[in-house]
JSON list of C-alpha atoms in Angstrom, two decimals:
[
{"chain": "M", "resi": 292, "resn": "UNK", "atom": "CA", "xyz": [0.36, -4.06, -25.70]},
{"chain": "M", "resi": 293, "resn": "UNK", "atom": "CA", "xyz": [3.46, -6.36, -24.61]},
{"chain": "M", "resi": 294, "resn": "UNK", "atom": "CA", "xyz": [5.86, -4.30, -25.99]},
{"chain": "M", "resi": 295, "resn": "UNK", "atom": "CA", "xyz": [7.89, -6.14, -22.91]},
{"chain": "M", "resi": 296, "resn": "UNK", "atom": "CA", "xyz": [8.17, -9.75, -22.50]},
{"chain": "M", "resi": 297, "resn": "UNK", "atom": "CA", "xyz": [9.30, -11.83, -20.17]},
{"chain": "M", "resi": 298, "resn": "UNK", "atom": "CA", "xyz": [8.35, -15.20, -21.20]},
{"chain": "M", "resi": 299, "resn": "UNK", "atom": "CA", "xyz": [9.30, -16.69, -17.83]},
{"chain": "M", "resi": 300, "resn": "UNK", "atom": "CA", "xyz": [6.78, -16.52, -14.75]},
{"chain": "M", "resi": 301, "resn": "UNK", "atom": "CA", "xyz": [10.02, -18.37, -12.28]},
{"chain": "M", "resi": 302, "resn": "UNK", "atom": "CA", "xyz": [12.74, -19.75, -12.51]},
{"chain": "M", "resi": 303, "resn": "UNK", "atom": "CA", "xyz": [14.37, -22.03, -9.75]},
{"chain": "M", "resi": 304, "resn": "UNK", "atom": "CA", "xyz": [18.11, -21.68, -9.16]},
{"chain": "M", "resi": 305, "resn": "UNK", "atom": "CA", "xyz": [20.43, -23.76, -6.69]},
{"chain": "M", "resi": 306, "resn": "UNK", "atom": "CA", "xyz": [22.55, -21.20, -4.24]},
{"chain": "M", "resi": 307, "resn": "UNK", "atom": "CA", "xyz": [26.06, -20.48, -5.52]},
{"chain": "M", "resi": 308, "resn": "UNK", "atom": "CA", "xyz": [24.74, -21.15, -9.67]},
{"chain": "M", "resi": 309, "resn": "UNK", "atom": "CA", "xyz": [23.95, -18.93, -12.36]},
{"chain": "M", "resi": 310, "resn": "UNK", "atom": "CA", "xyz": [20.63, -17.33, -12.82]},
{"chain": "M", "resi": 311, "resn": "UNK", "atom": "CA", "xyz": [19.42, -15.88, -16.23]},
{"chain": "M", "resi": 312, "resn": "UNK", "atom": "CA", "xyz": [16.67, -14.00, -16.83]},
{"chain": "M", "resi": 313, "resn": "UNK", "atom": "CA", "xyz": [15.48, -13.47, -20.08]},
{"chain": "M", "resi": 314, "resn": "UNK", "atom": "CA", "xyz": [13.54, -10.11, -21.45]},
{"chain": "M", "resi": 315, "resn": "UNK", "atom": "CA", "xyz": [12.77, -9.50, -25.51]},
{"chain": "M", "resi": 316, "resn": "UNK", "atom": "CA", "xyz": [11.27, -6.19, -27.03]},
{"chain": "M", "resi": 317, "resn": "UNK", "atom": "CA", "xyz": [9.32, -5.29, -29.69]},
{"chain": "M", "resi": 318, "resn": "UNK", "atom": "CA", "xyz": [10.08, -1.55, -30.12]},
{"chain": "M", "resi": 319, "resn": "UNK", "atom": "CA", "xyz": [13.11, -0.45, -32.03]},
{"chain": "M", "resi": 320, "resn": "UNK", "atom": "CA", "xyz": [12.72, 2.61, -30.25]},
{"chain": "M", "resi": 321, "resn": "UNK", "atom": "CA", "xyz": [13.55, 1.65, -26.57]},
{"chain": "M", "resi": 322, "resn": "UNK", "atom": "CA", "xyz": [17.53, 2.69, -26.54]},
{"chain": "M", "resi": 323, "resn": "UNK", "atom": "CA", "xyz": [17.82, 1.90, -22.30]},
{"chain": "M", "resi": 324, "resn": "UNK", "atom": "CA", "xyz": [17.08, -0.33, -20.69]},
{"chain": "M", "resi": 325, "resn": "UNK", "atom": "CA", "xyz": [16.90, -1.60, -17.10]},
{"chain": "M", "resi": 326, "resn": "UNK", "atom": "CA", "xyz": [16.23, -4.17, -14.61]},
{"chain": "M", "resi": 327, "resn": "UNK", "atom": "CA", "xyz": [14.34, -4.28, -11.08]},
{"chain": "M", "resi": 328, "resn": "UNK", "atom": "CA", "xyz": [14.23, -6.14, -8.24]},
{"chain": "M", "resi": 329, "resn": "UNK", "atom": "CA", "xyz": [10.95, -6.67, -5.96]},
{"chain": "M", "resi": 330, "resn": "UNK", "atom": "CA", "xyz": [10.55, -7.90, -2.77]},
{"chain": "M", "resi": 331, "resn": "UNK", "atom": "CA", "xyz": [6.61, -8.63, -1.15]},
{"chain": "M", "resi": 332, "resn": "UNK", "atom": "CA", "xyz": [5.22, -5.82, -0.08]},
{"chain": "M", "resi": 333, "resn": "UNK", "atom": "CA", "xyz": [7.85, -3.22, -1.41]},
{"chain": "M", "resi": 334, "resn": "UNK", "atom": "CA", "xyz": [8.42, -1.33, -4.16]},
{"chain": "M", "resi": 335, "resn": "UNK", "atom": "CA", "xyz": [10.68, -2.10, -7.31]},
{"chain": "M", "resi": 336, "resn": "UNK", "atom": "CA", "xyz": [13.97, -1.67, -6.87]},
{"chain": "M", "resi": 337, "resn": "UNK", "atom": "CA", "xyz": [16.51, -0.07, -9.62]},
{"chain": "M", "resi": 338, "resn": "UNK", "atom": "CA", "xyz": [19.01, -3.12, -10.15]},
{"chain": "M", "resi": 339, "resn": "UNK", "atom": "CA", "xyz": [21.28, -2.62, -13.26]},
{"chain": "M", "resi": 340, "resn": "UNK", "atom": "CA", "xyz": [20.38, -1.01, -16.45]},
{"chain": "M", "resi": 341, "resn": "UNK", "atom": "CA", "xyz": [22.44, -0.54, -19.90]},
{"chain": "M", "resi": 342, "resn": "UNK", "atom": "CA", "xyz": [22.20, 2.15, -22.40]},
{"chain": "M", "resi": 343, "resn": "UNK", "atom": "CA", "xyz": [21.96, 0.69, -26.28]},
{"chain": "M", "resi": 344, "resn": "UNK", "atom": "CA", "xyz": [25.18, 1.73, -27.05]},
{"chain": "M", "resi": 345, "resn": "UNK", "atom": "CA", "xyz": [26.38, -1.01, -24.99]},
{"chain": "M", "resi": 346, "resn": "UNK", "atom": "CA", "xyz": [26.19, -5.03, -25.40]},
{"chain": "M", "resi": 347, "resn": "UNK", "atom": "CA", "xyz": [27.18, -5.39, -21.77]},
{"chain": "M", "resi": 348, "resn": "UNK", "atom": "CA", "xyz": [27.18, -3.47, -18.26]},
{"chain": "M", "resi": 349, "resn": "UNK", "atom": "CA", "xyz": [28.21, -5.03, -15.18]},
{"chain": "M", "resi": 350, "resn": "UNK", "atom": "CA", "xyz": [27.85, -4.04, -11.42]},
{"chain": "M", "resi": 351, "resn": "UNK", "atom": "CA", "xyz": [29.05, -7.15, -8.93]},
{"chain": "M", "resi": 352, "resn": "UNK", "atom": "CA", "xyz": [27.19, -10.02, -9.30]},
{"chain": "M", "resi": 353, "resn": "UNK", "atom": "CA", "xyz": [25.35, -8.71, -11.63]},
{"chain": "M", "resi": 354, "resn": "UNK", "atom": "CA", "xyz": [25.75, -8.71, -15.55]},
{"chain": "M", "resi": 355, "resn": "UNK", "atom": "CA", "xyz": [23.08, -7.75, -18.20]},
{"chain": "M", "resi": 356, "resn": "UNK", "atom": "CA", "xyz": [23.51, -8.21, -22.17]},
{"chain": "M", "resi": 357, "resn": "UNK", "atom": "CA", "xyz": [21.98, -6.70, -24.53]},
{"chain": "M", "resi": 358, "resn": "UNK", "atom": "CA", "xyz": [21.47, -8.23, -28.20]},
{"chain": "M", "resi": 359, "resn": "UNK", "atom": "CA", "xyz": [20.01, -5.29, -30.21]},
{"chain": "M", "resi": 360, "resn": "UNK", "atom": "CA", "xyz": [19.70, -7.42, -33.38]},
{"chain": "M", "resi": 361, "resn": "UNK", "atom": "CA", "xyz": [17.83, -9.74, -31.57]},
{"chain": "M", "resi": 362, "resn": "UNK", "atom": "CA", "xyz": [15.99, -7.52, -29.18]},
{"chain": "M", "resi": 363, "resn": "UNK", "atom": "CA", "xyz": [16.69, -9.79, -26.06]},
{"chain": "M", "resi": 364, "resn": "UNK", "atom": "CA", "xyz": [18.38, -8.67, -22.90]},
{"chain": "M", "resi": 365, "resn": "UNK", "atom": "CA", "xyz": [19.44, -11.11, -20.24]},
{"chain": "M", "resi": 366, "resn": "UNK", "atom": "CA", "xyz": [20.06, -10.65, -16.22]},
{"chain": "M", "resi": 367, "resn": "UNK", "atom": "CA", "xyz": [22.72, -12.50, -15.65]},
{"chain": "M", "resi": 368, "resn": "UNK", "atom": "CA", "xyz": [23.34, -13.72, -11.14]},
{"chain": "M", "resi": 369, "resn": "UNK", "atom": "CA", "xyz": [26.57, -15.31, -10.63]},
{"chain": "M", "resi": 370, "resn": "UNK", "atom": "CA", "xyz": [26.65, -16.61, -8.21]},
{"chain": "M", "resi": 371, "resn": "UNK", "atom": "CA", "xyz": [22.79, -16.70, -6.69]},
{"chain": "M", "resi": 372, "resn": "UNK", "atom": "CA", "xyz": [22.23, -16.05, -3.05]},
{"chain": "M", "resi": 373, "resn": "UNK", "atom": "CA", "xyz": [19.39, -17.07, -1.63]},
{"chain": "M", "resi": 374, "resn": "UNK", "atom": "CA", "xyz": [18.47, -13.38, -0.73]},
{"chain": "M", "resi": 375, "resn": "UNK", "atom": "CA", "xyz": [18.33, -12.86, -4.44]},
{"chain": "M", "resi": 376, "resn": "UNK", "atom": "CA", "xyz": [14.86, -14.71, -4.42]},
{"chain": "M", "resi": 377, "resn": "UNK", "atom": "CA", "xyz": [12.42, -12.07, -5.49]},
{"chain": "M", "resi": 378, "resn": "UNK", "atom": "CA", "xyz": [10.22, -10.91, -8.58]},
{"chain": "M", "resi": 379, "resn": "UNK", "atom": "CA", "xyz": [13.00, -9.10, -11.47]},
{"chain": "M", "resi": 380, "resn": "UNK", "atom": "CA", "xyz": [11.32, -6.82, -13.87]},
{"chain": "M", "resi": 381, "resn": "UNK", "atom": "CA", "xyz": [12.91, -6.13, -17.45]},
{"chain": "M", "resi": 382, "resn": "UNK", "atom": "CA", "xyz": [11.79, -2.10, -18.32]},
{"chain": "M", "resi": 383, "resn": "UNK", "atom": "CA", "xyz": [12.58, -0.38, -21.83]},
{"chain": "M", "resi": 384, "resn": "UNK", "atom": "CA", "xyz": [12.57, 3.45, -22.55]},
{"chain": "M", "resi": 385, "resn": "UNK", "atom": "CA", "xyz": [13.39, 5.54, -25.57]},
{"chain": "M", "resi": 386, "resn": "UNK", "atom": "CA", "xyz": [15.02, 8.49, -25.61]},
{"chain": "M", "resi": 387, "resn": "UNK", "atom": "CA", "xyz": [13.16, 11.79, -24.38]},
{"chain": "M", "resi": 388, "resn": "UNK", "atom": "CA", "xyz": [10.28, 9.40, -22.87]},
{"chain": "M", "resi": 389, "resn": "UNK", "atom": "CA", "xyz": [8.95, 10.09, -19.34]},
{"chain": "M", "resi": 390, "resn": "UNK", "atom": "CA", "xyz": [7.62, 6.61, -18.86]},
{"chain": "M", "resi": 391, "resn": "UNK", "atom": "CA", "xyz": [8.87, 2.59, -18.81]},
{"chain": "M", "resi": 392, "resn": "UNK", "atom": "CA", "xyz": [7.28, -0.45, -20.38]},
{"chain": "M", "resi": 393, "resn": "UNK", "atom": "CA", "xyz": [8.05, -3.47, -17.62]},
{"chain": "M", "resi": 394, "resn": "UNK", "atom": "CA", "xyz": [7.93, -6.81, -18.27]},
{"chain": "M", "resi": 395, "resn": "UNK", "atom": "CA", "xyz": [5.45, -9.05, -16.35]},
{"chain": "M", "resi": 396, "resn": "UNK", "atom": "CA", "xyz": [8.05, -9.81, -13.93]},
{"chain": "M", "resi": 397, "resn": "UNK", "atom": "CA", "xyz": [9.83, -13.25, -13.61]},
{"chain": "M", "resi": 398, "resn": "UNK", "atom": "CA", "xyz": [10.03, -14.98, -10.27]},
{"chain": "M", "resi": 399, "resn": "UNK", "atom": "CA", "xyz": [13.65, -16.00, -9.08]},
{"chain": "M", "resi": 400, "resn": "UNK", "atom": "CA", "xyz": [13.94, -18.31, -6.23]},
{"chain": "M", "resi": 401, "resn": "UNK", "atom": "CA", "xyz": [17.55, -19.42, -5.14]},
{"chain": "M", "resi": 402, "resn": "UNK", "atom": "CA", "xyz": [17.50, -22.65, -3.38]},
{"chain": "M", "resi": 403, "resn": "UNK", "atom": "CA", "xyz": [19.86, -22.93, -0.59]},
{"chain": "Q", "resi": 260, "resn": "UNK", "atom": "CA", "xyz": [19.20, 6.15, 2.40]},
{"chain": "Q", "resi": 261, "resn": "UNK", "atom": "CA", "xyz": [16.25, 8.58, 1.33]},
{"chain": "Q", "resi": 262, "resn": "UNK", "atom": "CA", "xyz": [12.82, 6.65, 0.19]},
{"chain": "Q", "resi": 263, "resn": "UNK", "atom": "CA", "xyz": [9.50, 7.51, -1.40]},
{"chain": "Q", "resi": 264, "resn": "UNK", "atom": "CA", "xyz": [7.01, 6.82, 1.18]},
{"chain": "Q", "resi": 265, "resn": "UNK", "atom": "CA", "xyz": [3.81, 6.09, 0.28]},
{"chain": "Q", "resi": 266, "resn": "UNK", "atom": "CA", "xyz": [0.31, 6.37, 2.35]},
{"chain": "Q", "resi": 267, "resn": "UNK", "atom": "CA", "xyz": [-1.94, 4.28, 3.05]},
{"chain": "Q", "resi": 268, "resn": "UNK", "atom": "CA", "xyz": [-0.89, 1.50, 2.36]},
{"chain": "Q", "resi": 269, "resn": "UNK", "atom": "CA", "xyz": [-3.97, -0.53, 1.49]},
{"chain": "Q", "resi": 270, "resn": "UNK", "atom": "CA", "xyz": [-7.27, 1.44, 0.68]},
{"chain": "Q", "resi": 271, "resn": "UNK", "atom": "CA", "xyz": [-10.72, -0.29, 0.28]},
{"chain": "Q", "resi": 272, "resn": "UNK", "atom": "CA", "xyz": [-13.17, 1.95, -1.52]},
{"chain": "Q", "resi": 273, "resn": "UNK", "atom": "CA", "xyz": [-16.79, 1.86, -2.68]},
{"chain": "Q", "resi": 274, "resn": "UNK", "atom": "CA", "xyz": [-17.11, 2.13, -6.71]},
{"chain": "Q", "resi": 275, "resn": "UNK", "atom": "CA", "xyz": [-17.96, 5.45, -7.54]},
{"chain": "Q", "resi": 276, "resn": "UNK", "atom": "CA", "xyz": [-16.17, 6.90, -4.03]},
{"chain": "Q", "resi": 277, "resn": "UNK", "atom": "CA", "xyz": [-13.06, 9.26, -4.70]},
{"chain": "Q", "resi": 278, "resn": "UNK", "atom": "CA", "xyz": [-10.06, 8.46, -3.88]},
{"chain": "Q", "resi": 279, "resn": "UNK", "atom": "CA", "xyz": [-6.27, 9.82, -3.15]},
{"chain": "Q", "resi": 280, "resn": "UNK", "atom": "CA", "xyz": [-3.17, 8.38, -2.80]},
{"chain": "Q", "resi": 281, "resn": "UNK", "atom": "CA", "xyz": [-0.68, 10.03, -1.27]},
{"chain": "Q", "resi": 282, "resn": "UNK", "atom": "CA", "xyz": [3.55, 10.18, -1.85]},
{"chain": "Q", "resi": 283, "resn": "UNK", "atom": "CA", "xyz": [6.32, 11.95, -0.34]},
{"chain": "Q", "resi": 284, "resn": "UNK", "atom": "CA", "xyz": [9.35, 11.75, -2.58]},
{"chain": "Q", "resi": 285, "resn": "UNK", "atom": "CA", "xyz": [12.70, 11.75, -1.83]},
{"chain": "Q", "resi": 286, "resn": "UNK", "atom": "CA", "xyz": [13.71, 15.69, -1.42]},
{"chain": "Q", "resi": 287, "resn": "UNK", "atom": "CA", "xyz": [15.91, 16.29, -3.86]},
{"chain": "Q", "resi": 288, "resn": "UNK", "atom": "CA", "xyz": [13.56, 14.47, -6.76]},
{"chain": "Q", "resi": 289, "resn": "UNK", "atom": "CA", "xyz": [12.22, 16.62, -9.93]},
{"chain": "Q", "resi": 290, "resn": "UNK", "atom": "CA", "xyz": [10.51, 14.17, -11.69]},
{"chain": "Q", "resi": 291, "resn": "UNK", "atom": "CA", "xyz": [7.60, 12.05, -9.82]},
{"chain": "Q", "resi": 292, "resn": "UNK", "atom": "CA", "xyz": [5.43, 9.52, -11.23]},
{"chain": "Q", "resi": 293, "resn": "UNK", "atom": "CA", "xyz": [2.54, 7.40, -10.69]},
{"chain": "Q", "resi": 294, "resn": "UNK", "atom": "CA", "xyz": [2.36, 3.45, -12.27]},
{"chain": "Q", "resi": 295, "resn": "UNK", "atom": "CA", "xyz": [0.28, 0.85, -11.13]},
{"chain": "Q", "resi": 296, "resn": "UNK", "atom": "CA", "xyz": [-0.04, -3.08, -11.01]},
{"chain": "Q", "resi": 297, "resn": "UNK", "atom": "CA", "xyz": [-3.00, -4.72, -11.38]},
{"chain": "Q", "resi": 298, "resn": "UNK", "atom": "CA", "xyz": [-2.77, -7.90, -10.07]},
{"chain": "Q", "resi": 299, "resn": "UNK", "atom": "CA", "xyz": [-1.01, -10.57, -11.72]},
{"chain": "Q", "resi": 300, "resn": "UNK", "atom": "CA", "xyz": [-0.54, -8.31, -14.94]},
{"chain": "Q", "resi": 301, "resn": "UNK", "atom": "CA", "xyz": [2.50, -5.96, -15.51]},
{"chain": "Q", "resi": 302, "resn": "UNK", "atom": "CA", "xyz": [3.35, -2.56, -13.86]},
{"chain": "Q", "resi": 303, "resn": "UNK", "atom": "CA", "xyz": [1.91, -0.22, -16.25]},
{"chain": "Q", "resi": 304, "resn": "UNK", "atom": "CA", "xyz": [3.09, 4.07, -16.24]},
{"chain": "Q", "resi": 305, "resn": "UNK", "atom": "CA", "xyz": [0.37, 6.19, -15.62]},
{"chain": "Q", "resi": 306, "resn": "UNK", "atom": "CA", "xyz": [1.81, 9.63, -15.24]},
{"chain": "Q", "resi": 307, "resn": "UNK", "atom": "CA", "xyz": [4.79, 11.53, -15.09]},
{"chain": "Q", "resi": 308, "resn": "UNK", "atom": "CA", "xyz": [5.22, 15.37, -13.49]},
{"chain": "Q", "resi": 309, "resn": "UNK", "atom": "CA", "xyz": [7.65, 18.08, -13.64]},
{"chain": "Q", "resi": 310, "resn": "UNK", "atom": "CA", "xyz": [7.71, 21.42, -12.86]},
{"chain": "Q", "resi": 311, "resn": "UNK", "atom": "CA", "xyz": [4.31, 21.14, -11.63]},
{"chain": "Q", "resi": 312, "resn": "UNK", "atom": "CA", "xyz": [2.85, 19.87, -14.62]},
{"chain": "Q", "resi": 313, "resn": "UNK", "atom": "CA", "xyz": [1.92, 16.47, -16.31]},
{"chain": "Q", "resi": 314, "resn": "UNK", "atom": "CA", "xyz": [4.94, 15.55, -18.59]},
{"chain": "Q", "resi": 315, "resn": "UNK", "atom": "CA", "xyz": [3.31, 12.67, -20.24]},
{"chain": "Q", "resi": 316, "resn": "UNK", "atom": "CA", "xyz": [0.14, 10.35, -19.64]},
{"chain": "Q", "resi": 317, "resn": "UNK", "atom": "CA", "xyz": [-1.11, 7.01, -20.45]},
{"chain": "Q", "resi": 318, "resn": "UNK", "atom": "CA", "xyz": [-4.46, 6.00, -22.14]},
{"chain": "Q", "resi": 319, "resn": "UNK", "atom": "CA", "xyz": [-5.35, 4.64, -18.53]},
{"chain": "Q", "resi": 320, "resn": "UNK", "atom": "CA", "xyz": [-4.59, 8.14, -17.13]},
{"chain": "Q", "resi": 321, "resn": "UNK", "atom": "CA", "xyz": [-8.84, 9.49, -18.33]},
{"chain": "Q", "resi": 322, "resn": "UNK", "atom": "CA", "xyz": [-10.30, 12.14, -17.08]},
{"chain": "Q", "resi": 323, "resn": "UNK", "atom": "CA", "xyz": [-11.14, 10.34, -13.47]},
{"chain": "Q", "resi": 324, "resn": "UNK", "atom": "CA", "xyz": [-7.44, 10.65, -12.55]},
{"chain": "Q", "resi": 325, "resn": "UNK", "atom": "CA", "xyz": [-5.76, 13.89, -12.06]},
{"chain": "Q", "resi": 326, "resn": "UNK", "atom": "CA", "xyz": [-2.28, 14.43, -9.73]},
{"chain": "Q", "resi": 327, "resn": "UNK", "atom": "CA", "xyz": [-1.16, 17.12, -7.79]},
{"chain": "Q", "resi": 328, "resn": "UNK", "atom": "CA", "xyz": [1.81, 18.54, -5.66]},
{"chain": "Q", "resi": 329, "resn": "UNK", "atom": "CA", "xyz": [0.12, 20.80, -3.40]},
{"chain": "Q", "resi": 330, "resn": "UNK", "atom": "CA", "xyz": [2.95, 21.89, -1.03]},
{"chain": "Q", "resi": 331, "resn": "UNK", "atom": "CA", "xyz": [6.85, 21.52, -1.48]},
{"chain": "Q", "resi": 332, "resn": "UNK", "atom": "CA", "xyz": [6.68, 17.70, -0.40]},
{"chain": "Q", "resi": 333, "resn": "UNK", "atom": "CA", "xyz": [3.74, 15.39, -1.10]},
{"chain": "Q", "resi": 334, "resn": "UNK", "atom": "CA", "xyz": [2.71, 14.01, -4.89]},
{"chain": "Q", "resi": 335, "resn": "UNK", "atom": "CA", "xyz": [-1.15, 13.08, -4.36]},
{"chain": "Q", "resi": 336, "resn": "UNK", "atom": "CA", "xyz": [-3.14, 10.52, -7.08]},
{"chain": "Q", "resi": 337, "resn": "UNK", "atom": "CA", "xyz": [-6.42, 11.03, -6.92]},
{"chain": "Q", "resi": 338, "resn": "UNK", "atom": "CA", "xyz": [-9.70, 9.13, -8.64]},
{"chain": "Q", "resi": 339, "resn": "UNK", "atom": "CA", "xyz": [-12.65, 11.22, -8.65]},
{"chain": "Q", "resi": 340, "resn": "UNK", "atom": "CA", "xyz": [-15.05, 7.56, -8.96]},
{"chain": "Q", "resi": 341, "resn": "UNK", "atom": "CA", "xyz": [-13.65, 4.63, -8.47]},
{"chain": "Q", "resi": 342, "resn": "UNK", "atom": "CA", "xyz": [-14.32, 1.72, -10.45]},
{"chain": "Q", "resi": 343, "resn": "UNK", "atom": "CA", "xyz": [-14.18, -2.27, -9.62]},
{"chain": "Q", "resi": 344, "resn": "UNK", "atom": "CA", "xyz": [-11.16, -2.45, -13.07]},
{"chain": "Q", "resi": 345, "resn": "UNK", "atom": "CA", "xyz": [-9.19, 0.61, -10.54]},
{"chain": "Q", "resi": 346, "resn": "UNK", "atom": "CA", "xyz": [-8.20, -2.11, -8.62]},
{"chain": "Q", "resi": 347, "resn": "UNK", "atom": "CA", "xyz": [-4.40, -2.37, -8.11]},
{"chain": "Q", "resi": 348, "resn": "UNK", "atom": "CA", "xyz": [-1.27, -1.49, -6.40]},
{"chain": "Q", "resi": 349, "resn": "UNK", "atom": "CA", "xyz": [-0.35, 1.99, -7.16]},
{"chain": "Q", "resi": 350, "resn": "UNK", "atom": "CA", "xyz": [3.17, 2.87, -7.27]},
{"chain": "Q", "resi": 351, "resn": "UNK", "atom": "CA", "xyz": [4.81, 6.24, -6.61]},
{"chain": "Q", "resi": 352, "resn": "UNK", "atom": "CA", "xyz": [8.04, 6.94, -8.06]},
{"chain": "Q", "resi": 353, "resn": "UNK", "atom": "CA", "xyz": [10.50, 10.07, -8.04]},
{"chain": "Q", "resi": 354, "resn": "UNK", "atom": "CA", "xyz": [13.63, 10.74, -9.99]},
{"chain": "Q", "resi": 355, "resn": "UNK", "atom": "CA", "xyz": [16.54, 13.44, -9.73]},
{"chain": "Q", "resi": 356, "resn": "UNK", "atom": "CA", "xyz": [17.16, 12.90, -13.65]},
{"chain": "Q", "resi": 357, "resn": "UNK", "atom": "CA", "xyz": [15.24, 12.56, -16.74]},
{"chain": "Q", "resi": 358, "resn": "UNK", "atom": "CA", "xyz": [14.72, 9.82, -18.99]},
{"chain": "Q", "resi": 359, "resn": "UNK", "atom": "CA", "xyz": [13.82, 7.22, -16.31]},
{"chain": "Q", "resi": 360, "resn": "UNK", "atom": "CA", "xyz": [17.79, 6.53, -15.44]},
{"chain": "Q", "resi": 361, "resn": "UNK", "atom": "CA", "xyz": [16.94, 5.44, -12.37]},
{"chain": "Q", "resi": 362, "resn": "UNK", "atom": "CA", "xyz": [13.49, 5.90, -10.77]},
{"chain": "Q", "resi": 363, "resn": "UNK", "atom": "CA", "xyz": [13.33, 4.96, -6.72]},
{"chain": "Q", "resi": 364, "resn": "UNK", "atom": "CA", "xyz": [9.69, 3.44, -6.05]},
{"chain": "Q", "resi": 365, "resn": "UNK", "atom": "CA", "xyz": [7.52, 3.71, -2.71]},
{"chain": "Q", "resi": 366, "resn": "UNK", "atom": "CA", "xyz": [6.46, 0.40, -1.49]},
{"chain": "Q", "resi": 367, "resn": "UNK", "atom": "CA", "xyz": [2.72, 1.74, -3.25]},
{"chain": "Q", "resi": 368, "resn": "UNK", "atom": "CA", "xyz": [-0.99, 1.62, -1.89]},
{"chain": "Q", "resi": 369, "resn": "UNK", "atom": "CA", "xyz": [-3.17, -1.67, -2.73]},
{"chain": "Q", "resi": 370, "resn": "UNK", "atom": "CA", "xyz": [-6.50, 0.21, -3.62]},
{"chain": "Q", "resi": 371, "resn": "UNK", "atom": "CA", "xyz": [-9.54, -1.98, -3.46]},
{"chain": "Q", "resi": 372, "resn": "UNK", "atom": "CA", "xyz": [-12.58, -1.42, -5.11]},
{"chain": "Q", "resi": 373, "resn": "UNK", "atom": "CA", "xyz": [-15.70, -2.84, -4.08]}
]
């Protein structure tokens, strides 16, 4: 069941570039979306998330696109911090569901 | 700023031994839920509750698992016999709203089977 995918285990960043992470879907059904953040030893932490009426919802440093036709959604960092170095999870819901589907996770580190 | 806090925060347990996991949510939350993380795999729901009932369950939510709120505060996960594939890091969430919009995660309970 990888109705989430997140085809990339890491990804390696220098400080002060952007860093995209990439997140595809298999259910037509999912209509929001949303990305978290984990640290070692913590919980996830809600990030950013778009609805699918949107291609695009930005907070600060951080953008994320959504490409219904395609059913990809990117994180986009600009720019990286080193203290952005952590595990980001892509999750998918439809609407009147009680649960997410995550991604496997894909491992950011920002180089200083 | 409020958090779910989550006890213990690393279990070892015997296979076939109950456990529970316990979870305070943040006050004002409605909606709690249990995922979990086995590792290297993804984090995978288990169970949602509202208004002291089981919204929605997983296939990995049998018969061995059941949840409870038994006073105004704590969420408890419990698994009546443990087995070695219960393994994981167990995740307690809690939500003001519905429809996941933004679910605030304790730092969860690695459970160990042995």
């Amino acid at each position: 069941d990888q109705q989430v995918k997140q085809n990339s285990p890491s990804l390696s960043v220098q400080e002060g570039r952007i860093s995209i992470l990439n997140c595809d879907y298999t259910n037509s059904m999912f209509d929001y979306f949303l990305w978290y953040k984990k640290y070692p030893a913590e919980g996830p932490t809600f990030l950013i998330s778009i609805s699918s009426i949107k291609d695009k919802n930005e907070d600060g440093r951080f953008t994320v696109f959504l490409n219904k036709s395609a059913k990809h959604l990117s994180l986009h960092i600009v720019p990286s911090q080193p203290g952005d170095s952590a595990v980001y999870f892509c999750a998918a819901s439809g609407t009147g569901a009680n649960n997410l589907f995550f991604g496997t996770g894909t491992r950011l580190t920002v180089i200083p | 700023e409020p958090e779910v806090t989550q006890t213990p925060s690393h279990q070892v347990t015997q296979m076939g031994q109950e456990v529970i996991l316990r979870c305070v949510p943040i006050s004002n939350h409605l909606y709690f839920y249990w995922y979990r993380q086995i590792l290297g795999q993804k984090v995978e729901f288990l169970v949602s509750f509202y208004n002291n009932e089981i919204s929605e369950k997983s296939e990995i939510f049998d018969d061995q698992f059941s949840v409870e709120r038994p006073d105004g505060s704590n969420f408890t996960l419990k698994i009546r016999s443990t087995k070695l594939e219960d393994s994981a890091m167990y995740f307690c969430a809690s939500s003001d709203r519905r429809n996941n919009e933004k679910l605030f995660f304790g730092s969860g309970t690695q459970l160990s089977v042995l």
